[in-house]
Structures are given as structure tokens and as C-alpha cells.
Coordinates of C-alpha atoms in Angstrom, one line a residue:
M285 CA -0.1 0.1 0.0
N286 CA 1.4 3.6 -0.7
E287 CA 3.0 5.2 2.2
L288 CA 0.4 8.4 1.9
L289 CA -2.6 5.9 2.3
T290 CA -1.2 4.6 5.4
R291 CA -1.2 8.1 7.0
L292 CA -4.8 8.4 6.9
D293 CA -6.5 9.5 10.5
R294 CA -8.7 6.5 11.3
T295 CA -10.6 8.6 13.6
V296 CA -12.3 10.9 11.0
L297 CA -14.4 10.6 8.1
Y298 CA -13.5 11.5 4.3
A299 CA -15.3 13.6 1.9
P300 CA -13.6 11.8 -1.1
E301 CA -14.4 14.1 -3.9
Q302 CA -13.8 17.3 -1.7
D303 CA -10.0 15.7 0.0
M304 CA -11.6 16.9 3.2
W305 CA -11.7 14.9 6.7
V306 CA -14.7 15.4 9.2
R307 CA -14.8 14.8 12.6
L308 CA -18.7 14.7 14.3
E309 CA -18.4 16.2 17.3
D310 CA -20.9 16.0 20.6
G311 CA -23.6 18.7 20.1
G312 CA -23.9 18.5 16.4
L313 CA -21.0 20.4 15.4
A314 CA -18.5 19.0 12.9
T315 CA -14.7 19.9 12.7
V316 CA -13.2 20.0 9.2
G317 CA -9.7 19.9 7.5
A318 CA -8.1 19.4 4.5
T319 CA -6.6 15.8 3.8
H320 CA -2.6 15.4 4.2
L321 CA -3.0 14.7 0.6
V322 CA -3.9 18.4 -0.4
A323 CA -0.3 19.4 0.9
Q324 CA 1.2 17.9 -1.8
H325 CA 0.3 21.0 -3.9
G326 CA 3.1 22.9 -2.2
Q327 CA 3.4 25.2 0.6
F328 CA 0.6 27.0 1.8
M329 CA 0.8 30.8 1.8
L330 CA -2.8 32.2 2.4
F331 CA -5.8 31.1 3.9
S332 CA -9.0 33.0 2.6
P333 CA -12.1 31.5 4.4
R334 CA -15.9 32.6 3.7
P335 CA -17.1 34.4 7.0
V336 CA -18.7 32.7 10.4
G337 CA -22.2 32.5 10.0
M338 CA -22.4 31.8 6.1
K339 CA -24.5 29.0 5.0
I340 CA -22.9 26.8 2.5
A341 CA -24.3 24.0 0.3
R342 CA -22.3 20.8 -0.2
D343 CA -19.6 20.7 -2.6
R344 CA -19.9 25.0 -2.6
S345 CA -16.8 26.9 -1.6
L346 CA -15.9 27.3 2.0
G347 CA -12.8 29.5 1.1
V348 CA -9.8 29.3 -0.9
M349 CA -6.1 28.3 -0.1
E350 CA -3.2 29.5 -2.0
T351 CA 0.3 28.4 -2.8
A352 CA 3.1 30.3 -4.9
K353 CA 1.8 28.3 -7.9
T354 CA -1.8 27.7 -7.5
A355 CA -5.1 28.6 -5.9
L356 CA -7.2 25.7 -4.3
A357 CA -10.9 26.1 -3.2
V358 CA -12.0 24.5 -0.2
H359 CA -15.5 22.6 -0.8
A360 CA -17.6 22.1 1.8
P361 CA -17.9 18.2 2.6
L362 CA -21.4 18.7 4.0
S363 CA -24.3 21.3 3.8
C364 CA -23.5 23.7 6.7
E365 CA -23.0 26.7 8.3
I366 CA -19.7 28.2 9.4
V367 CA -19.7 28.1 13.2
E368 CA -15.7 28.9 13.6
V369 CA -12.4 29.4 11.6
N370 CA -9.6 28.2 13.1
P371 CA -7.5 31.3 14.2
A372 CA -4.2 29.4 14.6
V373 CA -4.6 28.5 10.8
L374 CA -5.6 31.9 10.1
A375 CA -2.2 33.1 11.8
D376 CA 0.0 30.1 10.3
V377 CA -1.5 28.4 7.6
T378 CA 1.6 26.1 7.3
L379 CA -0.4 24.2 10.3
I380 CA -2.7 22.8 7.6
E381 CA 0.5 20.9 6.2
R382 CA 2.3 20.1 9.5
E383 CA -0.6 19.0 11.7
P384 CA -3.5 18.2 9.0
Y385 CA -5.8 16.3 11.7
G386 CA -4.8 17.9 14.8
A387 CA -4.0 21.7 15.2
G388 CA -4.2 22.3 11.4
W389 CA -8.3 21.9 11.3
M390 CA -9.9 24.6 9.4
F391 CA -13.5 24.9 10.4
R392 CA -16.2 24.2 13.0
L393 CA -19.3 23.5 11.0
R394 CA -23.1 22.9 11.9
P395 CA -24.5 20.5 9.3
T396 CA -27.7 21.5 8.2
L397 CA -28.3 18.3 6.0
L398 CA -26.3 15.5 7.9
A399 CA -29.0 12.8 8.0
E400 CA -29.1 13.4 3.6
E401 CA -25.5 13.4 3.5
R402 CA -24.0 11.4 6.0
A403 CA -23.7 8.5 3.7
S404 CA -21.4 10.7 1.3
L405 CA -18.5 10.3 4.0
L406 CA -16.2 7.5 3.9
D407 CA -14.2 5.7 7.0
A408 CA -10.5 5.6 6.3
D409 CA -10.4 2.0 4.9
A410 CA -13.2 3.0 2.3
Y411 CA -11.6 6.0 1.6
A412 CA -7.9 4.5 0.8
T413 CA -10.0 1.9 -1.4
W414 CA -11.7 4.8 -3.4
L415 CA -8.3 7.2 -3.3
A416 CA -5.7 4.2 -4.5
P417 CA -6.8 4.1 -8.1
R418 CA -7.1 8.1 -8.2
L419 CA -3.7 8.4 -6.3
A420 CA -1.4 9.6 -9.0
E421 CA -3.8 12.2 -10.7
K422 CA -4.6 13.9 -7.3
L423 CA -0.7 13.9 -6.5
A424 CA 0.0 15.7 -10.1
P425 CA 1.4 19.1 -9.9
P426 CA -0.4 21.5 -11.3
V427 CA -0.5 22.3 -14.7
D428 CA 1.9 25.2 -15.7
R429 CA 1.1 26.5 -19.3
S430 CA 3.5 29.6 -19.2
A431 CA 5.7 27.6 -21.7
D432 CA 3.1 27.5 -24.2
F433 CA 2.8 30.9 -24.7
D434 CA 4.5 32.8 -27.8
I435 CA 4.1 36.1 -27.1
D436 CA 6.2 39.0 -29.4
P437 CA 6.6 42.3 -27.4
T438 CA 6.7 44.2 -30.8
R439 CA 3.1 42.8 -32.1
G440 CA 1.1 42.8 -28.8
W441 CA -0.9 39.9 -28.0

């Protein structure tokens, strides 16, 4: 088994299409973060979350993370209301890379359609099975098309 698959946290659930993990908490809230695979995109430089109190539909944007080369939308693993954004991650976005399943959590959410959407979340074994054939694609670097441009400055665009 690929070493990256063995690093999956077995105490959380996974939203496979969003590359996010979800920890359902007592009291009806969910703590959410990016999987350790997201860190393969490069060192994060910026995290811009949507504001607390905003209601978000499943798979819609919770915010954006940026590296030197790319911006990644953070998609909601569940329909929810944002209750809290991790202040430690706002102060030091590299926590997402260093401690993705611990101090690098990103949001506390109040799921609004958990009964209907709970089945979309996978445990670690099911996520590893789903992820294994897709791993190469998920780890591919962002496309850099800058070499495709042939611009002659004397002719404009």
C-alpha cells in the first residue's frame, strides 16, 4: 500500500471528492480540515475562509487556499453553517500541512443536512480503497502552461 494511504487518520470520516476530513463532534458540530494529500500541492501561503455565520451547500466553496503556484478552492464536505474558523490556521497556514488532522483543522461547522448527506462520508478503509486508483492524478502537480505562450512584445497579444 502506498505510504500516503497509510497516513490516513482512522478517527475521522472523509469526503473523497473534496479531499476533506470530517470529525463529527458531540453537540451536533463537525470539525473539518484538509487531508494530508492536499499538502502535496505545495507550501500554503494564504487561507481565505468565508465568514462565520455563512450557510454553504455541500460541495460549494468554504474559502480558498493559495500556494506560490496555484489557488485551491476549499469545498464543503457537507451542507452547513460556518460556526468557527481556526484562528491558529489564519495566523499560520502551514499548520494545515504540518498537522492536518490536529492543530491544522480549518472549520467548525453546523451540518444542516447531515441525515441526508452522512452516507457521502467514508471511513479510512473505504477512502483508501476509493483513493488508491486516483492517487497519481491527485498528486499530479498543477499544470503550468507558461511555456505554451509565444508572445512577441513588438506585436502585442
